[in-house]
PDB file of C-alpha atoms in Angstrom:
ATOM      1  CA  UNK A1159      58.413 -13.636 -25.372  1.00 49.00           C
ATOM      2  CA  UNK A1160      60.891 -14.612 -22.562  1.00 48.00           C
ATOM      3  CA  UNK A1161      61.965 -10.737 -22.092  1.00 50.00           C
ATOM      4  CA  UNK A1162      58.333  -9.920 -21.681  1.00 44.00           C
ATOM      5  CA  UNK A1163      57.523 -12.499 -19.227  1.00 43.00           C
ATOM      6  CA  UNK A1164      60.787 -11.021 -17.481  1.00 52.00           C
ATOM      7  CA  UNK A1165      59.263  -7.402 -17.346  1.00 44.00           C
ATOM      8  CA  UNK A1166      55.589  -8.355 -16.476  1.00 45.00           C
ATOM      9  CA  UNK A1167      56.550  -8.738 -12.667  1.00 52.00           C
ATOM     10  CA  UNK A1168      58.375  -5.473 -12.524  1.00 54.00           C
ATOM     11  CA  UNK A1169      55.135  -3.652 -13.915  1.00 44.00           C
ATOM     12  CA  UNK A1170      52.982  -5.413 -11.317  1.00 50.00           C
ATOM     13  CA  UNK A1171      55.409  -4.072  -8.957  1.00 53.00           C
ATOM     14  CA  UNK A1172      56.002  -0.585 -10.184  1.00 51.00           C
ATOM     15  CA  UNK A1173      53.482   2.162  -8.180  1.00 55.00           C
ATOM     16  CA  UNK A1174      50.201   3.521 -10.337  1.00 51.00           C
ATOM     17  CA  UNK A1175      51.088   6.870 -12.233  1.00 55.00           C
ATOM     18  CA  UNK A1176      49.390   9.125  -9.693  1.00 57.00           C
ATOM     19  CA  UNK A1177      46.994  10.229 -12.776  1.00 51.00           C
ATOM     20  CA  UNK A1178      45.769   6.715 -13.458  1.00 53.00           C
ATOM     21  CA  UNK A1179      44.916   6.608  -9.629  1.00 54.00           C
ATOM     22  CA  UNK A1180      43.269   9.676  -9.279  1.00 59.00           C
ATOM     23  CA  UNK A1181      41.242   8.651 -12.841  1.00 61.00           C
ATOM     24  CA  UNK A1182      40.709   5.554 -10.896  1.00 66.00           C
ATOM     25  CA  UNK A1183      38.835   6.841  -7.608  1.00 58.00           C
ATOM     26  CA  UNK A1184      37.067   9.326  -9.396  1.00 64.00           C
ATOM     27  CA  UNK A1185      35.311   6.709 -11.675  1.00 66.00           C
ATOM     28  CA  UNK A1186      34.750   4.496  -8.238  1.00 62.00           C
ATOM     29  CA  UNK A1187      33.618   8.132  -6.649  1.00 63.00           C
ATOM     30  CA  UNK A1188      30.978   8.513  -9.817  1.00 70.00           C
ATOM     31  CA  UNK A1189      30.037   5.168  -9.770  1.00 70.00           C
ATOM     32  CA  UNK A1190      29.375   5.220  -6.041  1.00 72.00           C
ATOM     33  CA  UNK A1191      27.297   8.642  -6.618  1.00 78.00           C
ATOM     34  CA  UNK A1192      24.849   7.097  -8.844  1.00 78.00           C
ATOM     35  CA  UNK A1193      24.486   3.966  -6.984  1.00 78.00           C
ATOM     36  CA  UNK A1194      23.551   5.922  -3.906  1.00 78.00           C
ATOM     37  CA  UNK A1195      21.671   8.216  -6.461  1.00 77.00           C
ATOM     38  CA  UNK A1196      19.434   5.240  -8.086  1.00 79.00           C
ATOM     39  CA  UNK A1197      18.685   4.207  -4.376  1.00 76.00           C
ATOM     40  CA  UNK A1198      17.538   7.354  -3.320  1.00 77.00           C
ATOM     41  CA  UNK A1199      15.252   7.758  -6.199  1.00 77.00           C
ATOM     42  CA  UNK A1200      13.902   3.980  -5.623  1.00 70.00           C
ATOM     43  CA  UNK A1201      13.136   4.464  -1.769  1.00 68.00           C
ATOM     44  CA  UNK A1202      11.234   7.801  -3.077  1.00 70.00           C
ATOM     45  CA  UNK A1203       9.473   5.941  -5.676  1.00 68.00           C
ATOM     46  CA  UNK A1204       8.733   3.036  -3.095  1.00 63.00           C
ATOM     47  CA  UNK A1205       7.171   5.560  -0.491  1.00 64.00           C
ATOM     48  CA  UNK A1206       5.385   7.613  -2.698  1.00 64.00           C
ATOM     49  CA  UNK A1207       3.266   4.606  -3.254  1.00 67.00           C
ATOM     50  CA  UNK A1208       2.855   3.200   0.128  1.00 76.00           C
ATOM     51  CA  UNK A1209      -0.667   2.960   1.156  1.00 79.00           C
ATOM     52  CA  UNK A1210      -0.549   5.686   4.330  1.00 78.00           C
ATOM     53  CA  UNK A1211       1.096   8.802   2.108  1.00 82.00           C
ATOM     54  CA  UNK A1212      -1.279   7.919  -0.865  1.00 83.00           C
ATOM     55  CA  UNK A1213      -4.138   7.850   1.019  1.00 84.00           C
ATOM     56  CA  UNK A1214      -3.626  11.609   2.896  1.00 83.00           C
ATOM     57  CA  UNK A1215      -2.808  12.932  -0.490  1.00 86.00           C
ATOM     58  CA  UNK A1216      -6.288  11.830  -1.002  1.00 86.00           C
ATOM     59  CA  UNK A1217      -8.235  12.616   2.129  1.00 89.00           C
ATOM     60  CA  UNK A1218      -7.927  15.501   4.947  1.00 89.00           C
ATOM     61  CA  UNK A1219     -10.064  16.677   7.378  1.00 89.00           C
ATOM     62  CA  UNK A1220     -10.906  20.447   7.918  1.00 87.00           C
ATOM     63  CA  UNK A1221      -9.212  22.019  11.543  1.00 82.00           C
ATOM     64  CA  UNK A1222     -12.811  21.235  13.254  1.00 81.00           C
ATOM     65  CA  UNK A1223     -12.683  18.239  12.374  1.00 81.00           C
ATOM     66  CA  UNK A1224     -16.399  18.081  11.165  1.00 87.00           C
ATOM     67  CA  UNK A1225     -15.827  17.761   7.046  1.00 91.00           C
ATOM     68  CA  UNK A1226     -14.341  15.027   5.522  1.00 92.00           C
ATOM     69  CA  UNK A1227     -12.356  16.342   2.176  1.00 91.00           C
ATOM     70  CA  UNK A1228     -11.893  13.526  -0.568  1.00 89.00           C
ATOM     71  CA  UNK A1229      -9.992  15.487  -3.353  1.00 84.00           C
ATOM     72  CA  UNK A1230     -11.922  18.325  -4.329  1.00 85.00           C
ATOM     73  CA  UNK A1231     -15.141  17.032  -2.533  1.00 91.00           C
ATOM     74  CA  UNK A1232     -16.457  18.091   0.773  1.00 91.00           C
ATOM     75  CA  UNK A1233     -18.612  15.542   2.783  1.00 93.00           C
ATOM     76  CA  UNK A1234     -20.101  16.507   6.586  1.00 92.00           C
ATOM     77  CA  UNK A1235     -19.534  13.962   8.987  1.00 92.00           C
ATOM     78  CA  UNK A1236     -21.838  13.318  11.506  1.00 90.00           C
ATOM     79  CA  UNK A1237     -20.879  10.276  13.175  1.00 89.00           C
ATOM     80  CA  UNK A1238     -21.627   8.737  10.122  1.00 94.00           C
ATOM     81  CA  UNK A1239     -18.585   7.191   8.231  1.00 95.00           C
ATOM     82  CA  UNK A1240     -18.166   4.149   7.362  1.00 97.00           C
ATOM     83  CA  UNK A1241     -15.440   1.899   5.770  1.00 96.00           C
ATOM     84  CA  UNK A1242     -14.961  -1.168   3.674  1.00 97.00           C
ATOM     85  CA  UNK A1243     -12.370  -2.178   1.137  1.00 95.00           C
ATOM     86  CA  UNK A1244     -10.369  -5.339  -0.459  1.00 93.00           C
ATOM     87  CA  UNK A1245      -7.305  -5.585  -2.132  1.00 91.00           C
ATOM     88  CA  UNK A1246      -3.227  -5.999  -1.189  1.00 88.00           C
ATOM     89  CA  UNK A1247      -2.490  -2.830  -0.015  1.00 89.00           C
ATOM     90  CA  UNK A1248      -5.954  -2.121   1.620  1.00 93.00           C
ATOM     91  CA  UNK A1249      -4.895  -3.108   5.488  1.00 93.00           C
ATOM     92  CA  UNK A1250      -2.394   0.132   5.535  1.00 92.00           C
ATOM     93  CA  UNK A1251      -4.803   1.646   3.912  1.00 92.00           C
ATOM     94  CA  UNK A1252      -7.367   1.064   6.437  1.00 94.00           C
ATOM     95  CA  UNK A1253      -4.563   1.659   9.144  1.00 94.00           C
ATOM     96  CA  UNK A1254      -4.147   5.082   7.733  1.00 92.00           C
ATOM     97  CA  UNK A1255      -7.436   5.980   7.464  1.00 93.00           C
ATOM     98  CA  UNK A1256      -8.731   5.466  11.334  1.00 93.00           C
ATOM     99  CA  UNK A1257      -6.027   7.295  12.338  1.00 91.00           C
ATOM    100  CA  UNK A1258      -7.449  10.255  10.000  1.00 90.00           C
ATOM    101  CA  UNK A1259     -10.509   9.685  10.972  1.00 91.00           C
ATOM    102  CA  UNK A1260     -10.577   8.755  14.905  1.00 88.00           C
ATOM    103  CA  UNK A1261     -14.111   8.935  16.307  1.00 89.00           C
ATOM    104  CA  UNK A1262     -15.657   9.852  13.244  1.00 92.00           C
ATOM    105  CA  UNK A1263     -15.305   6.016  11.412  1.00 95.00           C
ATOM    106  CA  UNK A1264     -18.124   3.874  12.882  1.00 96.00           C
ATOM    107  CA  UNK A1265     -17.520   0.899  11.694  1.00 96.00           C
ATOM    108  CA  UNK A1266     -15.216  -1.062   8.993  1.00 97.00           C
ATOM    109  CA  UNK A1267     -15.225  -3.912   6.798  1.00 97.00           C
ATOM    110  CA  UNK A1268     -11.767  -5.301   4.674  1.00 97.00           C
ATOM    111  CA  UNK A1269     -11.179  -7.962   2.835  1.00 96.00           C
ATOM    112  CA  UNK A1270      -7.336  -9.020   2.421  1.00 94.00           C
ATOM    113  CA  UNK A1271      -5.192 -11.711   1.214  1.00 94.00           C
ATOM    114  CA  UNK A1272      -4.624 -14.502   3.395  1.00 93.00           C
ATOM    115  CA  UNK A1273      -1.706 -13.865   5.637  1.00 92.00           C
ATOM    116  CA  UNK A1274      -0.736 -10.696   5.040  1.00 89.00           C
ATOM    117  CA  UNK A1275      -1.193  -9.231   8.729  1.00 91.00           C
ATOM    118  CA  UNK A1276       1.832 -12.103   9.752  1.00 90.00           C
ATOM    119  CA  UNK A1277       3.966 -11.146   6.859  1.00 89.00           C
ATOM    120  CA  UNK A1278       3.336  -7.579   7.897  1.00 88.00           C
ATOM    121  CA  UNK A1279       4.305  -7.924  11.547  1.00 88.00           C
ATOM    122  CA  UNK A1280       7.402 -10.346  10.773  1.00 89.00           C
ATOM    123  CA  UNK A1281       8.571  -7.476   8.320  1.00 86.00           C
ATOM    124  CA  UNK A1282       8.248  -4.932  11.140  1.00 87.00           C
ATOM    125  CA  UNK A1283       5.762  -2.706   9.229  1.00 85.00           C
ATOM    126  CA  UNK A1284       3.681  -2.086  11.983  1.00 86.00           C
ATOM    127  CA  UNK A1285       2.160   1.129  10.949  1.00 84.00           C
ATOM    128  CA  UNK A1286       1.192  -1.049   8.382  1.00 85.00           C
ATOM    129  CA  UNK A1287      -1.855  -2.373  10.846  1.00 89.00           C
ATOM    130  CA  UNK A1288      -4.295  -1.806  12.120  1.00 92.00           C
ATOM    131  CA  UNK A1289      -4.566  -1.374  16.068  1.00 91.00           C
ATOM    132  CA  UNK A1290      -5.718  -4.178  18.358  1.00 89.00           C
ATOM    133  CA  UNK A1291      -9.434  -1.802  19.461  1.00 91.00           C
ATOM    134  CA  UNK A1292      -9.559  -0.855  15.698  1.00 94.00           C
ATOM    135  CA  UNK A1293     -13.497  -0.451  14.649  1.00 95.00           C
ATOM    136  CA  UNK A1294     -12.575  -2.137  11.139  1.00 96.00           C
ATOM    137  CA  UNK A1295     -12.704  -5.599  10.769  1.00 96.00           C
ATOM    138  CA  UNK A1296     -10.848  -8.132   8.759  1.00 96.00           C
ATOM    139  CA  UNK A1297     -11.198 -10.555   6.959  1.00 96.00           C
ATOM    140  CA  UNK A1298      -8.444 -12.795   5.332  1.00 95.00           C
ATOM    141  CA  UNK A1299      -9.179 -14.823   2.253  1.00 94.00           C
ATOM    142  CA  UNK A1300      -8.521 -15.789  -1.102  1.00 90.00           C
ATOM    143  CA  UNK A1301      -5.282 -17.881  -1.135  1.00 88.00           C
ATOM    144  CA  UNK A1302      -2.968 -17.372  -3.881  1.00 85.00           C
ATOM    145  CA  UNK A1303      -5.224 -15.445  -4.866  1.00 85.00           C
ATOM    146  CA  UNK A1304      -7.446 -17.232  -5.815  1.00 88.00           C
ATOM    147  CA  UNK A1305     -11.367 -17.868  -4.582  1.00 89.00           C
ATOM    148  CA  UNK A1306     -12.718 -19.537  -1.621  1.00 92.00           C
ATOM    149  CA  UNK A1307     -14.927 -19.905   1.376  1.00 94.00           C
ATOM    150  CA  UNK A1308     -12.980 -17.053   3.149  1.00 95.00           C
ATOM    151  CA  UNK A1309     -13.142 -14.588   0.381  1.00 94.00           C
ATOM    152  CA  UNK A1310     -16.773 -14.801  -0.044  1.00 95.00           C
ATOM    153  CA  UNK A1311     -17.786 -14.801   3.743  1.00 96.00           C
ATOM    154  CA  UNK A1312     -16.198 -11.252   3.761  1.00 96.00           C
ATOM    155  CA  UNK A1313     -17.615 -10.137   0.405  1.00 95.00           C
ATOM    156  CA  UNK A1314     -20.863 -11.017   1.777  1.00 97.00           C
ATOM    157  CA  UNK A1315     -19.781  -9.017   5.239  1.00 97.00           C
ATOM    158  CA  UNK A1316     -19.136  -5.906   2.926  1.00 97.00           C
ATOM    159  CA  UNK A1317     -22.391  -6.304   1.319  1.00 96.00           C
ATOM    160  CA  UNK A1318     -23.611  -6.229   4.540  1.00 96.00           C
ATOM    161  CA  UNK A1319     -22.401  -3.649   6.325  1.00 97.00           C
ATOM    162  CA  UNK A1320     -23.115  -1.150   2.443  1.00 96.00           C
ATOM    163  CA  UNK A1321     -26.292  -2.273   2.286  1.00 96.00           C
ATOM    164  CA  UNK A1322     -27.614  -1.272   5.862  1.00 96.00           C
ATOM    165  CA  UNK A1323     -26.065   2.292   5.273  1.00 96.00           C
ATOM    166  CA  UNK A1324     -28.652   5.136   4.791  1.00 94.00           C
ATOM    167  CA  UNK A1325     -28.662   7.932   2.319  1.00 93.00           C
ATOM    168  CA  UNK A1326     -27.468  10.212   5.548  1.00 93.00           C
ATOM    169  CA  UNK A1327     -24.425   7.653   5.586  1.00 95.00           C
ATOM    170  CA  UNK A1328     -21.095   8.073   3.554  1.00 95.00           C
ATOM    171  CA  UNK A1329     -18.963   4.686   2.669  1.00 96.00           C
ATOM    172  CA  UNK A1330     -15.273   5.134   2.037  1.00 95.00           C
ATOM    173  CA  UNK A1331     -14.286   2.549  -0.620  1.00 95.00           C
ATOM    174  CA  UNK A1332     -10.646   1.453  -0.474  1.00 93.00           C
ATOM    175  CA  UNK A1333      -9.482  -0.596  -3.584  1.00 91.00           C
ATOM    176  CA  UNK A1334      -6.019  -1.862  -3.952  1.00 86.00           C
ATOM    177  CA  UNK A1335      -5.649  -3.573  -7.428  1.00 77.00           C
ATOM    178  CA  UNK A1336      -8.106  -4.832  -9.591  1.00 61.00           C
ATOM    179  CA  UNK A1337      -6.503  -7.713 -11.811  1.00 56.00           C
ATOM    180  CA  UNK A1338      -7.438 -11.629 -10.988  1.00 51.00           C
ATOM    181  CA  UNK A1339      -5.617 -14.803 -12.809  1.00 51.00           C
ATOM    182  CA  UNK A1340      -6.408 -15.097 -16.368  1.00 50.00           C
ATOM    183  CA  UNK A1341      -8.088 -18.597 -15.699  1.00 47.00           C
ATOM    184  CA  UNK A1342     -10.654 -16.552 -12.859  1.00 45.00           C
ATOM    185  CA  UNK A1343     -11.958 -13.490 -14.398  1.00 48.00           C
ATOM    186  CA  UNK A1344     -14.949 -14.779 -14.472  1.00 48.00           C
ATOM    187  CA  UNK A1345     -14.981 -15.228 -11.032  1.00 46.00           C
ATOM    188  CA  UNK A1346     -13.067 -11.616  -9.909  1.00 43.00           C
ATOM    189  CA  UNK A1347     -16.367 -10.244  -7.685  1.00 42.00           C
ATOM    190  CA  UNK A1348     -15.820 -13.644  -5.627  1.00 41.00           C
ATOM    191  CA  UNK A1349     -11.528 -12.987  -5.866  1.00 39.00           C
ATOM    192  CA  UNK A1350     -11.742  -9.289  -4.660  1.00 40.00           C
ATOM    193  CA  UNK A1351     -15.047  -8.926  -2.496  1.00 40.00           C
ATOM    194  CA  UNK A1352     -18.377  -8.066  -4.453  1.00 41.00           C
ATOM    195  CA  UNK A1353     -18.880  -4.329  -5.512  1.00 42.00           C
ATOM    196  CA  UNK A1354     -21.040  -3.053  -2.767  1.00 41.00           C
ATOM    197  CA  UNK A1355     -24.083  -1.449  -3.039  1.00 38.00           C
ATOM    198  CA  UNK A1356     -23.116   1.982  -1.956  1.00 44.00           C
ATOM    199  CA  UNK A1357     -26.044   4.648  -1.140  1.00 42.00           C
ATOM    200  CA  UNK A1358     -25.500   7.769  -3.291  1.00 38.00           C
ATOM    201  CA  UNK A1359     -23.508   9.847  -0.500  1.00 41.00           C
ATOM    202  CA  UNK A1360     -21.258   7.351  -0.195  1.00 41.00           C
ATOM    203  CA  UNK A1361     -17.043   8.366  -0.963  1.00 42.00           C
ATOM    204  CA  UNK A1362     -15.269   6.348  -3.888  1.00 43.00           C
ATOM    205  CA  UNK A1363     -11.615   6.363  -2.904  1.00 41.00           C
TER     206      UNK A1363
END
């Protein structure tokens, strides 16, 4: 045992066999290679989800700038577009969606969680929101998600706003989300902003 303890200090001393060092780096190498691999494919993951890219897979206009396309639909737009929506990710969706659409949206409706616009700026995602003329307005509500005066003075704003539309008028729904607390499900139209009644040219999104 006391010969051992003798040569123990010599080995910590003696230089790595050049193979065992080279084995070495190459494992940190690899191991480096699919960290910075796994983070790649998160951030690409992560922004194939964010709410502007999703939404122009989704919509386009034509080069004239006088059809709207929603997938494989066509819809003419005649100063006649309109916008509502509710959920987490429906203020960059909104964002994203006036700066498709310009002139052509009239006028806007959201319903959001309360606080998300400071959380938004303070994170620096400022294409994120909307701009300070924007023609869509919004409303912040439902605290921890949960239901209260807020969330149903916008609902009722949405209702608003969809039921005043004509049948020459189309409504672009946005809809982030769907699920409420267990203990409120009962109560989800007053959580996420009641359906609206949408004329039959209106665009589900």
């Amino acid at each position: 045992m006391a010969a051992a303890l003798q040569v123990l200090p010599r080995l910590a001393r003696a230089p790595l066999h050049p193979l065992l060092w080279r084995g070495s780096v190459a494992r940190l190498a690899s191991s480096m290679a699919l960290a910075e691999q796994a983070r790649q494919l998160f951030e690409s993951a992560v922004g194939a989800v964010l709410p502007g890219p999703m939404l122009h897979r989704a919509l386009s206009l034509d080069p004239g700038g006088r059809q709207l396309k929603v997938r494989d639909r066509n819809f003419q737009l005649r100063q006649n577009l309109y916008l509502v929506g509710f959920g987490k990710a429906v203020l960059g969706m909104a964002a994203a969606a006036e700066e498709l659409l310009g002139q052509h949206l009239v006028q806007g409706v959201i319903s959001v969680p309360k606080g998300i616009r400071a959380a938004m700026e303070r994170a620096g995602k400022q294409e994120m929101l909307l701009k300070p003329h924007s023609r869509v307005q919004v409303f912040e509500g439902a605290e921890d998600n949960l239901p209260d005066r807020d969330a149903l003075r916008a609902a009722l704003a949405i209702q608003q706003l969809a039921e005043g539309l004509t049948a020459d008028d189309l409504l672009l729904v946005l809809i982030s989300g769907w699920g409420t607390p267990a203990a409120h499900r009962d109560d989800r139209y007053q959580c996420h902003g009641h359906p609206p009644l949408v004329p039959a040219a209106s665009v589900m999104a």
